[in-house]
Short mmCIF file of C-alpha atoms in Angstrom, two decimals:
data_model
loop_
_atom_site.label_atom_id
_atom_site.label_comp_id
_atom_site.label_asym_id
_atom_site.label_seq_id
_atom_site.Cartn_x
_atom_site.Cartn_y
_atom_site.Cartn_z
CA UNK A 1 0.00 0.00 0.00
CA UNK A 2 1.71 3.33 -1.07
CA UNK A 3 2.33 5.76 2.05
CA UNK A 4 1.31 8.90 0.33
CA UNK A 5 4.29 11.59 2.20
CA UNK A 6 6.81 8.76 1.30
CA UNK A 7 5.66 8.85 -2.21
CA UNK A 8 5.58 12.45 -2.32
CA UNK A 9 9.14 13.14 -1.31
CA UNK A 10 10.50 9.95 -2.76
CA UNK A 11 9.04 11.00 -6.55
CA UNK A 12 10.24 14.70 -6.73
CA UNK A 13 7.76 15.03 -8.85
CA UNK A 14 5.58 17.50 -7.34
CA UNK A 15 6.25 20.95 -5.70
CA UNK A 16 6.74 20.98 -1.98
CA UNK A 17 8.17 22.98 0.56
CA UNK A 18 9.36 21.37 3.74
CA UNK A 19 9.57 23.26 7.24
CA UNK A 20 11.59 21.36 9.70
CA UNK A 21 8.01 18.83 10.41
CA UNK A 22 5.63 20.31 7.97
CA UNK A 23 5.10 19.41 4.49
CA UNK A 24 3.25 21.62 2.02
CA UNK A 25 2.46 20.24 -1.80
CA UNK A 26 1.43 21.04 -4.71
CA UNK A 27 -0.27 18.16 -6.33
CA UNK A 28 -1.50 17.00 -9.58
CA UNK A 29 -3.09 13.53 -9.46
CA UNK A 30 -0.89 10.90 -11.52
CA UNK A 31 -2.14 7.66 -10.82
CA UNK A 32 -4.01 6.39 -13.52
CA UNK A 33 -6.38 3.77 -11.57
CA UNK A 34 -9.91 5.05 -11.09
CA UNK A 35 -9.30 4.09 -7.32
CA UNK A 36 -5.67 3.12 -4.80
CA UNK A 37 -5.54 2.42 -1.61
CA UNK A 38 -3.33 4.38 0.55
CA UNK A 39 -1.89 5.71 3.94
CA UNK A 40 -0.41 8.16 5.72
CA UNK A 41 1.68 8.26 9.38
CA UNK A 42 0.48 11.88 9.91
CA UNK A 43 -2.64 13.95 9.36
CA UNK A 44 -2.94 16.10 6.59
CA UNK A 45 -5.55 18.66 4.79
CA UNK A 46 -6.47 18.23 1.72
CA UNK A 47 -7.54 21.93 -0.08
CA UNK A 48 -9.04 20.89 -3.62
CA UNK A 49 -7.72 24.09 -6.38
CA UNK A 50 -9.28 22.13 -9.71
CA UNK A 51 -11.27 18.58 -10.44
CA UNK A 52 -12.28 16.31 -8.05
CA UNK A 53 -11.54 13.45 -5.38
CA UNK A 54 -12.99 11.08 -3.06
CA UNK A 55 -11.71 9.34 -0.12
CA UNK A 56 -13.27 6.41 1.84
CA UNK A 57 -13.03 4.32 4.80
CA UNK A 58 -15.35 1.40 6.11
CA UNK A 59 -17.40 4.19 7.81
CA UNK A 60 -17.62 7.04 5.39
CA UNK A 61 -16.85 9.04 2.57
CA UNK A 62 -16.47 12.49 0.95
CA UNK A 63 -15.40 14.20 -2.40
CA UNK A 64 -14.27 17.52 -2.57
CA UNK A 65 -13.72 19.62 -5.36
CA UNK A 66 -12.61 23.30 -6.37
CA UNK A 67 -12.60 25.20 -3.10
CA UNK A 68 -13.39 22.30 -0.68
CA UNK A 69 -11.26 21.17 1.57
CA UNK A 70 -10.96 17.73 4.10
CA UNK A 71 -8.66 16.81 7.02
CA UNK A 72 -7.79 13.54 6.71
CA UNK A 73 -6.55 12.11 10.10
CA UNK A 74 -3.40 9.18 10.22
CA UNK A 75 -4.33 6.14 9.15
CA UNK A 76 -5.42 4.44 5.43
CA UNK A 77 -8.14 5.04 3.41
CA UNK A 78 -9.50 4.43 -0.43
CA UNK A 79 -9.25 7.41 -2.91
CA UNK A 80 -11.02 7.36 -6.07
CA UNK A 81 -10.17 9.79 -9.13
CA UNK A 82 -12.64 11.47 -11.62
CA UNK A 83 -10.80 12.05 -14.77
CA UNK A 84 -13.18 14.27 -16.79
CA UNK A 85 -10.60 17.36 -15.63
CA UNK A 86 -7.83 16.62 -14.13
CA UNK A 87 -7.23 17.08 -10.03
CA UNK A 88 -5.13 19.29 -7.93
CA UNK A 89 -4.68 20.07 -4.61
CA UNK A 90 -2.81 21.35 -1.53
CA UNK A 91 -1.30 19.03 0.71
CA UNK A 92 -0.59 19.91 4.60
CA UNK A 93 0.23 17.48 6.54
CA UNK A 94 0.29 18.60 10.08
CA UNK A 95 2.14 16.23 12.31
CA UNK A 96 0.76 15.55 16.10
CA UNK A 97 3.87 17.46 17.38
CA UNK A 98 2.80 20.71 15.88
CA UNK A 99 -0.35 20.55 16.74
CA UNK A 100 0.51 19.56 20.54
CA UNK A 101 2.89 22.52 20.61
CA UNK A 102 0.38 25.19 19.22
CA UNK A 103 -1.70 23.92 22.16
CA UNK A 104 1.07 24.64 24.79
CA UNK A 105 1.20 28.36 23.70
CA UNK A 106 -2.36 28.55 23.71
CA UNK A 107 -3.64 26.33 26.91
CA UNK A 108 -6.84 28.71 27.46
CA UNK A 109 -8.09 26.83 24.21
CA UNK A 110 -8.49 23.31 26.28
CA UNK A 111 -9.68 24.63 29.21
CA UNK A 112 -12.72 26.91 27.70
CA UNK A 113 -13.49 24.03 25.44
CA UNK A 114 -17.24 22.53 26.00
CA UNK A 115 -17.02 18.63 26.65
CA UNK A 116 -18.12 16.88 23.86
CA UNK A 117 -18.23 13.27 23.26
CA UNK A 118 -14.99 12.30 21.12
CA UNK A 119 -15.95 10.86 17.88
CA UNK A 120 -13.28 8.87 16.13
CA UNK A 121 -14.01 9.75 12.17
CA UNK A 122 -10.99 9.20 10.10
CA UNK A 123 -12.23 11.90 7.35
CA UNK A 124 -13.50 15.34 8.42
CA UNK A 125 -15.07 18.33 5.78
CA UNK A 126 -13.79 21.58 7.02
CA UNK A 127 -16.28 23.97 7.40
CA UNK A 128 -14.69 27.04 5.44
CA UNK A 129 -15.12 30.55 5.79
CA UNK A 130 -13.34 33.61 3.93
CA UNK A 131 -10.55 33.51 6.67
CA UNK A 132 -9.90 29.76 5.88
CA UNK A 133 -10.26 30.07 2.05
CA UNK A 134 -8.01 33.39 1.78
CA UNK A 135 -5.62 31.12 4.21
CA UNK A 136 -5.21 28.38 1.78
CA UNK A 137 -5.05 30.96 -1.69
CA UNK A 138 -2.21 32.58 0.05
CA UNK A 139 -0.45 29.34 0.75
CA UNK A 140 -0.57 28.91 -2.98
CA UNK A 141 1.26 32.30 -3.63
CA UNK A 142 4.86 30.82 -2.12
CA UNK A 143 4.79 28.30 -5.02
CA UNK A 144 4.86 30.81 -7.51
CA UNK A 145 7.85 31.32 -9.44
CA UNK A 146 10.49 33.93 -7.83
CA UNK A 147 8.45 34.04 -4.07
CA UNK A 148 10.93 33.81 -0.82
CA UNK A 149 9.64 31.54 1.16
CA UNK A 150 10.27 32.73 4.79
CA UNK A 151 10.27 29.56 7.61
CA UNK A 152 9.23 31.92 9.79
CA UNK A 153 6.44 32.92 7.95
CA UNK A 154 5.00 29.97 6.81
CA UNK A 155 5.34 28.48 11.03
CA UNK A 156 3.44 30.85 11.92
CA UNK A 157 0.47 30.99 9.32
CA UNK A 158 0.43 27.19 10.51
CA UNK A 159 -0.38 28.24 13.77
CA UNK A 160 -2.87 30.47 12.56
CA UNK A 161 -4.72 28.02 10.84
CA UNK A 162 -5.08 25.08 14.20
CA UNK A 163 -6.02 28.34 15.65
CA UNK A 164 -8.85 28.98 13.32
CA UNK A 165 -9.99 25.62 13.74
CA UNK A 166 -9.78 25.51 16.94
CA UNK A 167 -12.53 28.50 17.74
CA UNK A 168 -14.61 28.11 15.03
CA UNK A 169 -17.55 26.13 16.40
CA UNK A 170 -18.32 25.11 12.60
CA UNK A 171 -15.30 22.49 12.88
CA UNK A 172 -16.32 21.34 16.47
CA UNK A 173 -15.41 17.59 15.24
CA UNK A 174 -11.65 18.28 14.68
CA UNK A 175 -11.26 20.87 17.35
CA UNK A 176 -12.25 17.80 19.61
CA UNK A 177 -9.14 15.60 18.24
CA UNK A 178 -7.23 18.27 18.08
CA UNK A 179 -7.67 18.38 22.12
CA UNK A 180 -7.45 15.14 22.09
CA UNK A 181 -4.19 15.13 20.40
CA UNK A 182 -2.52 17.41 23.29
CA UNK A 183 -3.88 15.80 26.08
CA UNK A 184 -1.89 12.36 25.22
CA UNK A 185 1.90 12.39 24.41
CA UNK A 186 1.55 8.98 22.51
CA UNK A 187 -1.35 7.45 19.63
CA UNK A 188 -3.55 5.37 20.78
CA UNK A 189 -2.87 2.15 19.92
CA UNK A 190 -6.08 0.79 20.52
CA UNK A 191 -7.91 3.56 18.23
CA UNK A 192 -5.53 3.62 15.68
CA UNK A 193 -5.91 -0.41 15.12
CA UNK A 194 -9.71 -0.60 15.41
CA UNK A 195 -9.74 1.92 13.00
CA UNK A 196 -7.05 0.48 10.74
CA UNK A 197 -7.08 -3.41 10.78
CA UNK A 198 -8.63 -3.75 7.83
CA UNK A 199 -6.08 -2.13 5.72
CA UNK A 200 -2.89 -4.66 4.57
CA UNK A 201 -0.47 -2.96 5.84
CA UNK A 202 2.50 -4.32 7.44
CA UNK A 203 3.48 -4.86 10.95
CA UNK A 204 6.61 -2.21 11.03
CA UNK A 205 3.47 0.16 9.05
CA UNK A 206 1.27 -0.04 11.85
CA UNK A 207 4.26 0.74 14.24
CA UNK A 208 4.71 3.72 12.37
CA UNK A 209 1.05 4.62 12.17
CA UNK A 210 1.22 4.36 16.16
CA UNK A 211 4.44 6.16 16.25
CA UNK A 212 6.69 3.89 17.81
CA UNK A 213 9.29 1.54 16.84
CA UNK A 214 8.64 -1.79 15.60
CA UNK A 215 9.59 -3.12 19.57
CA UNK A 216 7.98 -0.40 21.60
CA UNK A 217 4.81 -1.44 19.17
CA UNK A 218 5.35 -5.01 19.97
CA UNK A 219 5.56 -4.56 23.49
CA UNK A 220 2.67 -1.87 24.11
CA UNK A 221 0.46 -3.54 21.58
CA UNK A 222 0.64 -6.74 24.24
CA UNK A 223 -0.12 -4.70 27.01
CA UNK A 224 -3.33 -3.11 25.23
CA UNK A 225 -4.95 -6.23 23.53
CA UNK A 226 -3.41 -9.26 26.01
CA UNK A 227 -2.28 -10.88 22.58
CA UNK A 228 0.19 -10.06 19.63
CA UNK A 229 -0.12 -8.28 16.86
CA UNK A 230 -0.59 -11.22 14.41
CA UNK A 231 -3.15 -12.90 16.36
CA UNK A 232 -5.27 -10.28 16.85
CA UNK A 233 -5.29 -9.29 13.00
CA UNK A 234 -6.51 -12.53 12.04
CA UNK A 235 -9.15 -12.79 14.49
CA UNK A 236 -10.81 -9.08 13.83
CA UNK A 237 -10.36 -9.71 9.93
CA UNK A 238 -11.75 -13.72 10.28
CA UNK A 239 -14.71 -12.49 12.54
CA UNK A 240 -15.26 -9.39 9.58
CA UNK A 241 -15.05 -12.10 6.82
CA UNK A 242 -18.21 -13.79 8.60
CA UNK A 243 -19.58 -10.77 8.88
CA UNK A 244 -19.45 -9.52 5.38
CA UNK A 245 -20.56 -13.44 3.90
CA UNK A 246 -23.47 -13.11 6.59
CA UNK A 247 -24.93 -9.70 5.50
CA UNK A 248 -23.82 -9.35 1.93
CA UNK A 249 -23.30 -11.78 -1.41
CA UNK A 250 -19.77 -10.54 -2.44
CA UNK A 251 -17.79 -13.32 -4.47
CA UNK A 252 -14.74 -14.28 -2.07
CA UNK A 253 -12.16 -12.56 -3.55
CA UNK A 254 -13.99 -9.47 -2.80
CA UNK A 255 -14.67 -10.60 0.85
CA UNK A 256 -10.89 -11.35 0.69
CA UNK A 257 -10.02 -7.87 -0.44
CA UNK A 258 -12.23 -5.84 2.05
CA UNK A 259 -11.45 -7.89 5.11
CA UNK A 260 -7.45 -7.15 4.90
CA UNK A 261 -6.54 -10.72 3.49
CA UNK A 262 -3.62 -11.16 0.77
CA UNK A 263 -4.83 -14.31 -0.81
CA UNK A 264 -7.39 -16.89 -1.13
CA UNK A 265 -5.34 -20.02 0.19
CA UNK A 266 -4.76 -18.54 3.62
CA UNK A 267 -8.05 -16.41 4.19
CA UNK A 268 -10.24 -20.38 3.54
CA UNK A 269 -6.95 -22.14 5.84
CA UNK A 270 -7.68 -19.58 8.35
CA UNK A 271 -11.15 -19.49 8.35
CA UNK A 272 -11.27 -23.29 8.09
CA UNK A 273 -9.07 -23.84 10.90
CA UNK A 274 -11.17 -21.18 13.28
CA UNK A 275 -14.64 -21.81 12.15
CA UNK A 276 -14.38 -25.89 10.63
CA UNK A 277 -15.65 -25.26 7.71
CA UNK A 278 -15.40 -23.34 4.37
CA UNK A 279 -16.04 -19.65 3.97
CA UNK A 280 -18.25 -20.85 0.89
CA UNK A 281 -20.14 -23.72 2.86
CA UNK A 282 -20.29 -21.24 5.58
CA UNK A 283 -22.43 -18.34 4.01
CA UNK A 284 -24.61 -21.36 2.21
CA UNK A 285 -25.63 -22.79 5.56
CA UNK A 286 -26.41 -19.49 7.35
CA UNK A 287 -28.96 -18.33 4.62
CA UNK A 288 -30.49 -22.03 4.58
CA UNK A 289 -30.78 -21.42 8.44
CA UNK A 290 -32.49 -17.86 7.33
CA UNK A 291 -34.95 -19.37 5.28
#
């Protein structure tokens, strides 16, 4: 699964400007499938300047175009591309460090916030007003040919923007995980793998997506779940996969595919060996039990 900042900065095929831990792009979209699965270890924003773009997860979707914009938090999703014009967009990603920092300088902001229950949605529309729109436009103007792009500068207009989303009662939804964000030093495991599991990537890909190194994963990952990492994959994909043949009539290499599996062999050894019986014979008996 392509890791979208990797890709970015490993192509050199787009326009970016890097401060210290932010990354702003200018991006044209390349791939040629109609829709790619990928992921990203930080959050980003995603400010649509021409054609348009969906992402997905297993809970929901949105497509942006011209003038829209959508925060997409850490984690993997499905994009899918429109090719009657083509797309581009402005990338920020904005790192968990930055954000916990602008909420050091600023700690009024968490403790005038209203409690609201946290809501774990991977994609988020901003809500955007002129101050947000003329934000992003003038982000655009340091790309242009012969601008001096001033660290300083660009830091701060950072700031300003978690700022503006942070007291604009419009964007309630991310202001909550951005609180949520600077009241924990570390990802939350459990969140980011309920969220996540799903998704094929590998086990040194989750680490990253939790931050930590492949042992410190290892080892907290025990001490969240009681199990490792490996077993607990197979048994939230293999209790999905009955899911999925209970409520829906997908062939099986589609119920392979959404369920986080890499092939057919060891998705029917696994559920065979779990369940005694075939993932085909399985879905037959459960509707003749409907009926």
């Amino acid at each position: 699964m392509l890791n979208l900042k990797d890709y970015i900065i490993d192509s050199k095929l787009f326009k970016t400007i890097n401060i210290d831990d932010l990354l702003f792009v200018k991006y044209s979209c390349l791939v040629e499938d109609s829709q790619s699965e990928i992921w990203a270890h930080e959050n980003y924003l995603a400010y649509a300047i021409g054609g348009e773009k969906k992402w997905k997860t297993p809970e929901s979707e949105f497509k942006i175009g011209s003038g829209e914009a959508l925060f997409i938090k850490k984690g993997a999703n499905t994009v899918y591309n429109y090719y009657d014009k083509p797309f581009y967009v402005l990338f920020v990603f904005l790192p968990d460090n930055f954000i916990r920092k602008v909420l050091d300088k600023h700690p009024d902001i968490i403790s005038k916030a209203t409690k609201r229950s946290y809501q774990n949605e991977q994609l988020c529309l901003l809500a955007l007003n002129e101050v947000l729109s003329s934000f992003f436009n003038s982000l655009l103007a340091y790309f242009s040919e012969g601008v001096i792009c001033s660290k300083e500068i660009l830091r701060l207009k950072m700031e300003e923007l978690v700022l503006n989303i942070l007291t604009q009662p419009e964007n309630h939804k991310l202001k909550q995980y951005f609180i949520r964000i600077g009241q924990s030093q570390q990802v939350d495991i459990e969140e980011m793998m309920q969220a996540n599991y799903l998704r094929q990537l590998t086990l040194s890909e989750f680490a990253r997506l939790c931050a930590r190194s492949l042992s410190s994963f290892r080892r907290d990952f025990k001490k969240t779940f009681g199990t490792t990492p490996n077993r607990w994959l197979l048994s939230k994909r293999l209790e999905y996969s009955r899911f999925v043949l209970e409520t829906t009539n997908k062939p099986i290499d589609e119920v392979i595919d959404v369920c986080g599996f890499k092939n057919c062999s060891h998705f029917i050894k696994a559920f065979k060996n779990v369940f005694g019986i075939s993932p085909n014979r399985y879905r037959q008996r459960h509707f003749e039990n409907e009926t």
